CSV table of C-alpha atoms and ligand atoms in Angstrom, one decimal:
chain,number,residue,atom,x,y,z
Z,1,MET,CA,0.0,0.0,0.0
Z,2,THR,CA,1.3,3.5,-0.8
Z,3,PRO,CA,1.3,6.2,1.9
Z,4,ASP,CA,-1.5,8.0,0.1
Z,5,ALA,CA,-3.6,4.8,0.0
Z,6,LEU,CA,-2.9,4.3,3.7
Z,7,LEU,CA,-4.2,7.8,4.4
Z,8,ALA,CA,-7.2,7.3,2.3
Z,9,ALA,CA,-8.1,4.0,4.0
Z,10,LEU,CA,-7.7,5.6,7.4
Z,11,ALA,CA,-9.9,8.5,6.4
Z,12,ARG,CA,-12.6,6.0,5.5
Z,13,LEU,CA,-12.5,4.6,9.1
Z,14,VAL,CA,-13.0,8.0,10.7
Z,15,PRO,CA,-16.9,8.0,10.8
Z,16,ALA,CA,-17.0,4.6,12.4
Z,17,MET,CA,-14.3,5.6,14.9
Z,18,GLN,CA,-16.4,8.6,15.9
Z,19,GLU,CA,-19.4,6.4,16.4
Z,20,ARG,CA,-17.5,4.0,18.6
Z,21,ALA,CA,-15.9,6.8,20.6
Z,22,ILE,CA,-19.2,7.4,22.3
Z,23,ALA,CA,-19.4,4.0,24.1
Z,24,LEU,CA,-15.6,3.8,24.6
Z,25,ASP,CA,-15.8,7.1,26.5
Z,26,ALA,CA,-18.8,6.1,28.6
Z,27,ASP,CA,-17.3,2.7,29.5
Z,28,GLU,CA,-13.7,4.0,29.8
Z,29,ALA,CA,-12.9,1.1,27.5
Z,30,PHE,CA,-9.7,0.6,25.5
Z,31,PRO,CA,-10.3,1.1,21.8
Z,32,GLU,CA,-9.2,-2.4,20.8
Z,33,HIS,CA,-11.3,-2.4,17.6
Z,34,ASP,CA,-9.6,0.8,16.4
Z,35,ILE,CA,-6.1,-0.4,17.3
Z,36,GLN,CA,-6.8,-3.7,15.5
Z,37,ALA,CA,-7.9,-1.7,12.4
Z,38,LEU,CA,-4.7,0.2,12.5
Z,39,ARG,CA,-2.7,-3.0,12.8
Z,40,GLU,CA,-4.5,-4.5,9.8
Z,41,LEU,CA,-4.0,-1.4,7.7
Z,42,GLY,CA,-0.3,-1.4,8.4
Z,43,ALA,CA,-0.4,1.9,10.3
Z,44,LEU,CA,1.4,0.5,13.3
Z,45,THR,CA,4.5,-0.4,11.1
Z,46,ALA,CA,4.3,3.0,9.3
Z,47,PRO,CA,6.8,4.6,11.8
Z,48,LEU,CA,9.5,2.1,11.0
Z,49,PRO,CA,12.3,3.3,8.8
Z,50,SER,CA,11.9,2.4,5.1
Z,51,ARG,CA,14.9,-0.1,5.4
Z,52,LEU,CA,12.8,-2.0,7.9
Z,53,GLY,CA,9.6,-2.1,5.9
Z,54,GLY,CA,7.9,1.1,7.2
Z,55,TYR,CA,7.3,4.6,5.7
Z,56,GLY,CA,9.5,6.4,8.1
Z,57,ALA,CA,6.5,8.2,9.7
Z,58,GLY,CA,8.3,9.9,12.6
Z,59,THR,CA,11.7,8.4,11.9
Z,60,GLU,CA,12.6,9.8,8.5
Z,61,ALA,CA,12.0,13.3,7.0
Z,62,GLU,CA,10.2,11.7,4.0
Z,63,GLY,CA,7.6,10.3,6.4
Z,64,CYS,CA,6.6,13.7,7.7
Z,65,GLU,CA,3.5,14.4,5.5
Z,66,LEU,CA,2.2,10.9,6.1
Z,67,LEU,CA,2.5,11.2,9.8
Z,68,VAL,CA,0.8,14.6,9.9
Z,69,GLY,CA,-2.1,13.0,8.0
Z,70,LEU,CA,-2.3,9.9,10.2
Z,71,LEU,CA,-2.2,11.8,13.4
Z,72,ARG,CA,-4.8,14.4,12.2
Z,73,SER,CA,-7.2,11.7,11.0
Z,74,LEU,CA,-6.9,9.7,14.2
Z,75,GLY,CA,-7.5,12.8,16.3
Z,76,GLN,CA,-10.6,13.5,14.2
Z,77,GLY,CA,-11.8,9.9,14.7
Z,78,ASN,CA,-11.1,9.7,18.5
Z,79,LEU,CA,-8.5,11.8,20.4
Z,80,ALA,CA,-7.8,8.8,22.7
Z,81,VAL,CA,-6.8,6.6,19.7
Z,82,GLY,CA,-4.7,9.5,18.4
Z,83,ARG,CA,-3.0,9.8,21.7
Z,84,LEU,CA,-2.2,6.0,21.8
Z,85,PHE,CA,-0.9,6.0,18.3
Z,86,GLU,CA,1.2,9.2,18.9
Z,87,ALA,CA,2.9,7.4,21.9
Z,88,HIS,CA,3.6,4.3,19.7
Z,89,VAL,CA,5.3,6.6,17.1
Z,90,ASN,CA,7.2,8.4,19.9
Z,91,ALA,CA,8.5,5.1,21.3
Z,92,LEU,CA,9.7,3.9,17.9
Z,93,GLN,CA,11.3,7.2,17.1
Z,94,LEU,CA,13.3,7.2,20.4
Z,95,ILE,CA,14.4,3.6,19.8
Z,96,VAL,CA,15.5,4.4,16.3
Z,97,ALA,CA,17.3,7.5,17.4
Z,98,TYR,CA,19.1,6.1,20.4
Z,99,GLY,CA,18.9,2.2,20.2
Z,100,ASN,CA,21.6,0.0,18.9
Z,101,PRO,CA,21.0,-2.0,15.7
Z,102,MET,CA,19.9,-5.1,17.6
Z,103,GLN,CA,17.4,-3.1,19.7
Z,104,ILE,CA,16.0,-1.4,16.6
Z,105,GLU,CA,15.6,-4.8,14.8
Z,106,ARG,CA,13.9,-6.3,17.9
Z,107,ALA,CA,11.5,-3.3,18.1
Z,108,ALA,CA,10.7,-3.6,14.4
Z,109,ALA,CA,10.0,-7.3,14.8
Z,110,ASP,CA,7.7,-6.6,17.7
Z,111,VAL,CA,5.8,-4.0,15.7
Z,112,ARG,CA,5.5,-6.4,12.8
Z,113,ASP,CA,4.1,-9.0,15.3
Z,114,GLY,CA,1.4,-6.4,16.2
Z,115,HIS,CA,2.7,-5.0,19.5
Z,116,LEU,CA,1.5,-1.5,20.5
Z,117,PHE,CA,4.2,0.6,22.1
Z,118,GLY,CA,3.7,3.3,24.8
Z,119,VAL,CA,6.0,6.0,26.3
Z,120,TRP,CA,5.7,6.2,30.0
Z,121,VAL,CA,7.9,8.9,31.3
Z,122,THR,CA,5.8,10.8,33.8
Z,123,ASP,CA,6.5,9.9,37.4
Z,124,PRO,CA,3.8,10.0,40.0
Z,125,ALA,CA,4.2,12.4,43.0
Z,126,GLU,CA,5.9,9.6,45.0
Z,127,HIS,CA,7.9,6.5,44.1
Z,128,ALA,CA,9.5,7.6,40.9
Z,129,LEU,CA,10.8,4.7,38.8
Z,130,VAL,CA,14.4,3.8,39.6
Z,131,LEU,CA,16.8,1.2,38.4
Z,132,ASP,CA,18.7,-0.3,41.3
Z,133,ALA,CA,21.0,-3.4,41.1
Z,134,GLY,CA,19.4,-4.5,37.9
Z,135,SER,CA,15.8,-4.3,39.1
Z,136,LEU,CA,13.1,-1.7,38.6
Z,137,HIS,CA,11.4,-0.1,41.6
Z,138,GLY,CA,8.7,2.5,41.7
Z,139,SER,CA,5.9,3.6,39.4
Z,140,LYS,CA,5.0,5.5,36.3
Z,141,GLY,CA,1.8,7.4,35.8
Z,142,PRO,CA,-0.3,8.5,34.1
Z,143,CYS,CA,0.4,5.8,31.6
Z,144,SER,CA,-1.8,5.7,28.5
Z,145,GLY,CA,-2.9,2.2,27.6
Z,146,GLY,CA,-1.8,0.8,31.0
Z,147,GLY,CA,-2.9,-2.8,30.9
Z,148,TYR,CA,-3.2,-2.9,27.0
Z,149,VAL,CA,0.0,-1.5,25.6
Z,150,THR,CA,2.4,-4.5,25.3
Z,151,ARG,CA,5.8,-2.7,25.0
Z,152,ALA,CA,6.6,0.5,26.9
Z,153,LEU,CA,9.5,2.8,26.7
Z,154,VAL,CA,10.1,4.1,30.2
Z,155,THR,CA,12.5,6.5,31.8
Z,156,MET,CA,14.1,5.6,35.1
Z,157,LEU,CA,16.5,7.2,37.5
Z,158,THR,CA,19.9,5.5,37.7
Z,159,ALA,CA,23.1,6.4,39.5
Z,160,ALA,CA,24.4,7.8,36.2
Z,161,GLY,CA,21.2,9.9,35.5
Z,162,THR,CA,17.9,9.4,33.6
Z,163,ARG,CA,18.0,6.5,31.2
Z,164,MET,CA,15.4,4.8,28.9
Z,165,ALA,CA,14.5,1.2,28.6
Z,166,VAL,CA,11.9,-0.9,26.7
Z,167,VAL,CA,9.9,-3.1,28.9
Z,168,ALA,CA,7.8,-6.0,27.7
Z,169,VAL,CA,4.7,-5.3,29.7
Z,170,ASP,CA,2.8,-8.3,31.0
Z,171,ARG,CA,0.7,-9.2,33.9
Z,172,MET,CA,3.7,-9.3,36.3
Z,173,VAL,CA,3.5,-5.5,36.2
Z,174,GLY,CA,1.0,-3.9,38.7
Z,175,ILE,CA,-1.6,-1.9,36.8
Z,176,GLU,CA,-3.8,0.5,38.8
Z,177,PRO,CA,-6.3,1.9,36.3
Z,178,MET,CA,-7.2,5.6,36.8
Z,179,ARG,CA,-10.9,4.8,36.3
Z,180,GLY,CA,-13.5,7.4,37.1
Z,181,VAL,CA,-11.0,10.2,37.7
Z,182,LEU,CA,-10.3,11.8,34.3
Z,183,GLN,CA,-12.8,14.2,32.9
Z,184,GLY,CA,-11.8,13.4,29.3
Z,185,MET,CA,-9.5,11.1,27.3
Z,186,ARG,CA,-11.1,8.3,29.2
Z,187,ALA,CA,-10.7,5.8,26.4
Z,188,SER,CA,-6.9,6.3,26.5
Z,189,CYS,CA,-7.2,4.1,29.6
Z,190,ASN,CA,-4.6,5.8,31.8
Z,191,ALA,CA,-3.2,3.9,34.7
Z,192,VAL,CA,-0.5,4.1,37.3
Z,193,VAL,CA,1.9,1.2,36.6
Z,194,ARG,CA,4.1,-0.4,39.3
Z,195,PHE,CA,7.3,-2.1,38.4
Z,196,ASP,CA,8.5,-3.2,41.8
Z,197,GLY,CA,11.2,-5.8,41.7
Z,198,ILE,CA,11.0,-6.4,37.9
Z,199,ALA,CA,14.5,-7.5,36.7
Z,200,LEU,CA,15.7,-5.4,33.7
Z,201,ASP,CA,17.7,-7.1,31.1
Z,202,VAL,CA,20.8,-4.9,30.2
Z,203,ASP,CA,19.8,-5.3,26.5
Z,204,ALA,CA,16.6,-3.4,27.3
Z,205,VAL,CA,18.4,-0.1,28.2
Z,206,ILE,CA,18.2,2.3,25.3
Z,207,GLY,CA,20.9,5.0,24.7
Z,208,GLY,CA,23.0,6.6,27.4
Z,209,PRO,CA,22.3,8.7,30.5
Z,210,GLY,CA,20.5,11.9,29.7
Z,211,ASP,CA,19.6,10.9,26.1
Z,212,TYR,CA,15.8,11.1,26.8
Z,213,LEU,CA,16.3,14.8,27.8
Z,214,ARG,CA,18.4,15.6,24.8
Z,215,GLU,CA,17.1,18.1,22.2
Z,216,PRO,CA,15.7,18.2,19.6
Z,217,HIS,CA,13.8,14.9,20.3
Z,218,LEU,CA,12.6,16.0,23.7
Z,219,SER,CA,10.7,19.1,22.6
Z,220,ALA,CA,10.5,19.2,18.8
Z,221,GLY,CA,8.4,16.0,18.7
Z,222,ALA,CA,5.7,17.8,20.5
Z,223,TRP,CA,4.3,18.8,17.1
Z,224,ARG,CA,2.8,15.3,16.9
Z,225,THR,CA,0.5,16.0,19.8
Z,226,THR,CA,-0.6,19.3,18.2
Z,227,ALA,CA,-1.4,17.3,15.0
Z,228,VAL,CA,-3.7,15.0,17.1
Z,229,THR,CA,-5.4,17.9,18.8
Z,230,LEU,CA,-5.8,19.5,15.3
Z,231,GLY,CA,-7.8,16.4,14.4
Z,232,GLY,CA,-10.0,16.9,17.5
Z,233,LEU,CA,-10.5,20.5,16.5
Z,234,ASP,CA,-11.5,19.4,13.0
Z,235,ALA,CA,-14.1,17.1,14.5
Z,236,LEU,CA,-15.4,19.9,16.8
Z,237,VAL,CA,-15.7,22.4,13.9
Z,238,THR,CA,-17.6,19.9,11.7
Z,239,ALA,CA,-19.9,18.9,14.5
Z,240,ALA,CA,-20.7,22.5,15.4
Z,241,LYS,CA,-21.3,23.3,11.7
Z,242,ASN,CA,-23.7,20.4,11.3
Z,243,GLN,CA,-25.6,21.3,14.5
Z,244,LEU,CA,-25.9,25.0,13.7
Z,245,ALA,CA,-27.2,24.1,10.2
Z,246,ARG,CA,-29.7,21.7,11.7
Z,247,ARG,CA,-31.0,24.5,13.9
Z,248,GLY,CA,-31.3,26.7,10.8
Z,249,HIS,CA,-28.8,29.2,12.3
Z,250,GLN,CA,-26.8,29.7,9.1
Z,251,GLY,CA,-28.4,33.1,8.6
Z,252,ALA,CA,-28.0,34.4,12.1
Z,253,PRO,CA,-25.2,37.0,12.0
Z,254,LEU,CA,-23.8,36.3,15.5
Z,255,GLN,CA,-23.7,32.5,14.8
Z,256,GLN,CA,-21.9,33.3,11.5
Z,257,ASP,CA,-19.4,35.4,13.4
Z,258,ARG,CA,-18.7,32.6,15.9
Z,259,PHE,CA,-18.5,29.9,13.2
Z,260,GLY,CA,-16.2,32.1,11.1
Z,261,ARG,CA,-13.9,32.6,14.1
Z,262,MET,CA,-13.9,28.8,14.6
Z,263,LEU,CA,-12.8,28.3,11.0
Z,264,ILE,CA,-10.0,30.9,11.5
Z,265,ALA,CA,-8.9,28.9,14.7
Z,266,GLN,CA,-8.9,25.7,12.7
Z,267,GLU,CA,-6.9,27.0,9.9
Z,268,THR,CA,-4.5,28.7,12.3
Z,269,ALA,CA,-3.9,25.4,14.0
Z,270,ARG,CA,-3.5,23.6,10.7
Z,271,LEU,CA,-0.9,26.1,9.4
Z,272,TRP,CA,1.1,26.0,12.6
Z,273,THR,CA,1.0,22.2,12.8
Z,274,VAL,CA,2.1,21.6,9.2
Z,275,ALA,CA,4.9,24.2,9.5
Z,276,ALA,CA,6.1,22.8,12.9
Z,277,ALA,CA,6.1,19.3,11.5
Z,278,GLN,CA,8.2,20.3,8.5
Z,279,CYS,CA,10.5,22.4,10.7
Z,280,ALA,CA,11.0,19.5,13.2
Z,281,GLU,CA,11.3,16.6,10.7
Z,282,ALA,CA,13.4,18.3,8.0
Z,283,GLY,CA,16.1,19.2,10.5
Z,284,GLU,CA,17.4,22.0,8.3
Z,285,THR,CA,17.6,24.7,11.0
Z,286,SER,CA,19.5,24.7,14.2
Z,287,ILE,CA,18.3,22.5,17.1
Z,288,ALA,CA,17.5,25.6,19.1
Z,289,ASP,CA,15.5,27.1,16.2
Z,290,ARG,CA,13.5,23.9,15.8
Z,291,VAL,CA,12.7,23.6,19.5
Z,292,ALA,CA,11.6,27.3,19.7
Z,293,TYR,CA,9.4,27.0,16.6
Z,294,VAL,CA,7.6,23.8,17.8
Z,295,ASN,CA,7.2,25.4,21.2
Z,296,LEU,CA,5.4,28.4,19.6
Z,297,ALA,CA,3.3,26.0,17.6
Z,298,ARG,CA,2.3,24.2,20.7
Z,299,ILE,CA,0.9,27.3,22.3
Z,300,ALA,CA,-0.6,28.6,19.0
Z,301,VAL,CA,-2.6,25.4,18.6
Z,302,GLU,CA,-3.6,25.2,22.2
Z,303,THR,CA,-4.9,28.8,22.0
Z,304,ALA,CA,-6.7,28.0,18.7
Z,305,CYS,CA,-8.4,25.0,20.3
Z,306,LEU,CA,-9.4,26.9,23.5
Z,307,ASP,CA,-10.9,29.7,21.4
Z,308,ALA,CA,-12.9,27.3,19.2
Z,309,MET,CA,-14.1,25.4,22.3
Z,310,ARG,CA,-15.4,28.7,23.9
Z,311,LEU,CA,-17.1,29.6,20.6
Z,312,ALA,CA,-18.7,26.2,20.3
Z,313,GLN,CA,-20.1,26.4,23.8
Z,314,ARG,CA,-21.5,29.9,23.2
Z,315,ALA,CA,-22.9,29.0,19.8
Z,316,LEU,CA,-24.7,25.8,20.9
Z,317,GLY,CA,-25.4,26.7,24.5
Z,318,LEU,CA,-26.5,23.9,26.9
Z,319,ALA,CA,-26.7,21.3,24.1
Z,320,ALA,CA,-22.8,21.4,24.1
Z,321,PHE,CA,-22.9,20.0,27.6
Z,322,LEU,CA,-25.5,17.3,27.2
Z,323,ARG,CA,-24.7,13.6,26.6
Z,324,PRO,CA,-24.7,12.0,24.1
Z,325,ASN,CA,-24.0,15.1,22.0
Z,326,PRO,CA,-20.5,14.3,20.5
Z,327,ILE,CA,-19.5,17.9,21.2
Z,328,GLU,CA,-19.9,17.3,24.9
Z,329,ARG,CA,-17.2,14.5,24.7
Z,330,LEU,CA,-15.0,16.4,22.2
Z,331,LEU,CA,-14.9,19.4,24.6
Z,332,ARG,CA,-13.9,17.1,27.5
Z,333,ASP,CA,-11.3,15.2,25.5
Z,334,LEU,CA,-9.7,18.3,24.1
Z,335,ALA,CA,-9.7,20.1,27.4
Z,336,VAL,CA,-7.8,17.2,29.0
Z,337,TYR,CA,-5.5,16.5,26.1
Z,338,LEU,CA,-4.4,20.1,25.8
Z,339,ARG,CA,-2.9,19.8,29.3
Z,340,GLN,CA,0.6,19.1,28.1
Z,341,PRO,CA,3.7,19.7,30.3
Z,342,ALA,CA,5.2,23.1,31.2
Z,343,PRO,CA,3.2,25.4,28.8
Z,344,ASP,CA,4.6,28.6,30.5
Z,345,ALA,CA,8.2,27.5,30.0
Z,346,VAL,CA,7.5,26.5,26.4
Z,347,LEU,CA,6.3,30.0,25.5
Z,348,THR,CA,8.8,32.0,27.6
Z,349,GLU,CA,11.8,30.0,26.3
Z,350,ALA,CA,10.7,30.5,22.7
Z,351,ALA,CA,10.3,34.2,23.4
Z,352,LEU,CA,13.8,34.3,25.0
Z,353,HIS,CA,15.2,32.4,22.0
Z,354,ALA,CA,13.9,35.1,19.6
Z,355,PHE,CA,15.4,37.9,21.7
Z,356,SER,CA,18.8,36.2,21.6
Z,357,ALA,CA,18.7,35.6,17.8
J,401,FAD,C1,-4.8,12.0,28.5
J,401,FAD,C2,-3.4,12.0,29.0
J,401,FAD,C3,-2.6,10.9,28.7
J,401,FAD,C4,-1.3,10.9,29.2
J,401,FAD,N1,-0.5,9.8,29.0
J,401,FAD,C5,0.8,9.8,29.4
J,401,FAD,C6,1.6,8.7,29.1
J,401,FAD,O1,1.2,7.7,28.4
J,401,FAD,N2,2.9,8.7,29.5
J,401,FAD,C7,3.4,9.7,30.2
J,401,FAD,O2,4.5,9.7,30.6
J,401,FAD,N3,2.6,10.8,30.6
J,401,FAD,C8,1.3,10.9,30.1
J,401,FAD,N4,0.5,11.9,30.5
J,401,FAD,C9,1.1,13.0,31.3
J,401,FAD,C10,1.5,14.2,30.4
J,401,FAD,O3,2.6,13.8,29.7
J,401,FAD,C11,2.0,15.3,31.3
J,401,FAD,O4,2.8,15.0,32.3
J,401,FAD,C12,0.8,16.1,31.9
J,401,FAD,O5,-0.2,16.1,30.9
J,401,FAD,C13,1.3,17.4,32.3
J,401,FAD,O6,0.2,18.3,32.5
J,401,FAD,P1,0.2,19.4,33.6
J,401,FAD,O7,-0.9,20.3,33.2
J,401,FAD,O8,0.1,18.7,34.9
J,401,FAD,O9,1.6,20.1,33.4
J,401,FAD,P2,2.5,20.9,34.3
J,401,FAD,O10,3.8,21.0,33.6
J,401,FAD,O11,2.5,20.5,35.7
J,401,FAD,O12,1.8,22.4,34.2
J,401,FAD,C14,0.8,22.8,35.0
J,401,FAD,C15,0.9,24.3,35.2
J,401,FAD,O13,2.0,24.6,36.0
J,401,FAD,C16,3.0,25.4,35.4
J,401,FAD,N5,4.3,25.0,35.8
J,401,FAD,C17,4.9,23.8,35.6
J,401,FAD,N6,6.1,23.8,36.2
J,401,FAD,C18,6.2,25.0,36.9
J,401,FAD,C19,7.3,25.5,37.7
J,401,FAD,N7,8.4,24.8,38.0
J,401,FAD,N8,7.1,26.7,38.3
J,401,FAD,C20,5.9,27.4,38.0
J,401,FAD,N9,4.9,27.0,37.2
J,401,FAD,C21,5.1,25.8,36.7
J,401,FAD,C22,2.8,25.2,33.9
J,401,FAD,O14,3.2,26.2,33.0
J,401,FAD,C23,1.2,25.1,33.9
J,401,FAD,O15,0.7,26.3,33.8
J,401,FAD,C24,-0.8,12.0,30.0
J,401,FAD,C25,-1.6,13.1,30.2
J,401,FAD,C26,-2.9,13.1,29.7
J,401,FAD,C27,-3.7,14.3,30.0
């Protein structure tokens, strides 16, 4: 299948994904059907470098356009599925960037066997994950897909600093699902994952101390999350348009004003996302320039989404807050997914970079 054919096939799945998203959210259920569909389409192997049978989506500059399309479509279908797929790409991208040839081959074989990867780097307030005398102790959380993802790239504290490892997640790992606590993104099935006493094979350790925190990978890859949120924004704008039209509000000047501003927010988010993806993946500018540009894109897309959410609420009124209106869920999922780490630092560091240029 060509990358264009893959994108077209995925686009055809979007309406059914949107339909399934309603029950998955209500039940806080893992989107197994959607992940299986991605497996069957070959989307899970798309991030592998072309020499390993993939399209380089996230691992090669040539795969950039495909990855933008995949992430955006999945976000449109179900933000939770988009989040899970983005983590899968992120894990493979880190393994390809920092792993040795044997580790890259093993990850590629795992993906071809159908494994879904996650990236679990956030430490809970207490008991951060540490590697001590060859064993893991402590927890990670929130971990998307906890209990469902079968390979996880984790960060852990070691005597030499922060290091990464790929863990084959099985039932020996303690999974504490965060059920009933998240307002949105419920189908991404977040959990706190305990690793107490799990022996870690030395072959599982990826890269050296501090590699996870190295730029540009740490920050520039954040464009992928903005691409997923852009898809969620697409879904919101389309749903708002349809509902306004059904009410016969096309001719109401203030509704036109609000919908026009939603379209501006959507296009702003699209322009920033595409430009940030190209900037990050082409690697033609300095690392500092790439990080600063993606940081600005993160905040621009966050702002665009928040603007559109406010406009949708005002345009549709209480209906936007009533289940099972899809807008009610989209607003919750977007609100939660927009909470990405350190937004103040991201903006102020980008501003400082511009002053120093
Ligand atoms: C749906 C979902 C799924 C997730 N899945 C995963 C996963 O699979 N794996 C994983 O590792 N993590 C995951 N996370 C966690 C995620 O990566 C982030 O850690 C989390 O979203 C950070 O959000 P926050 O708002 O708490 O950010 P924070 O960085 O805590 O920011 C909160 C506010 O505090 C400000 N702030 C931050 N630091 C300072 C400071 N030092 N001084 C002053 N102000 C400060 C920020 O600017 C912001 O205004 C997930 C999160 C969500 C929502």
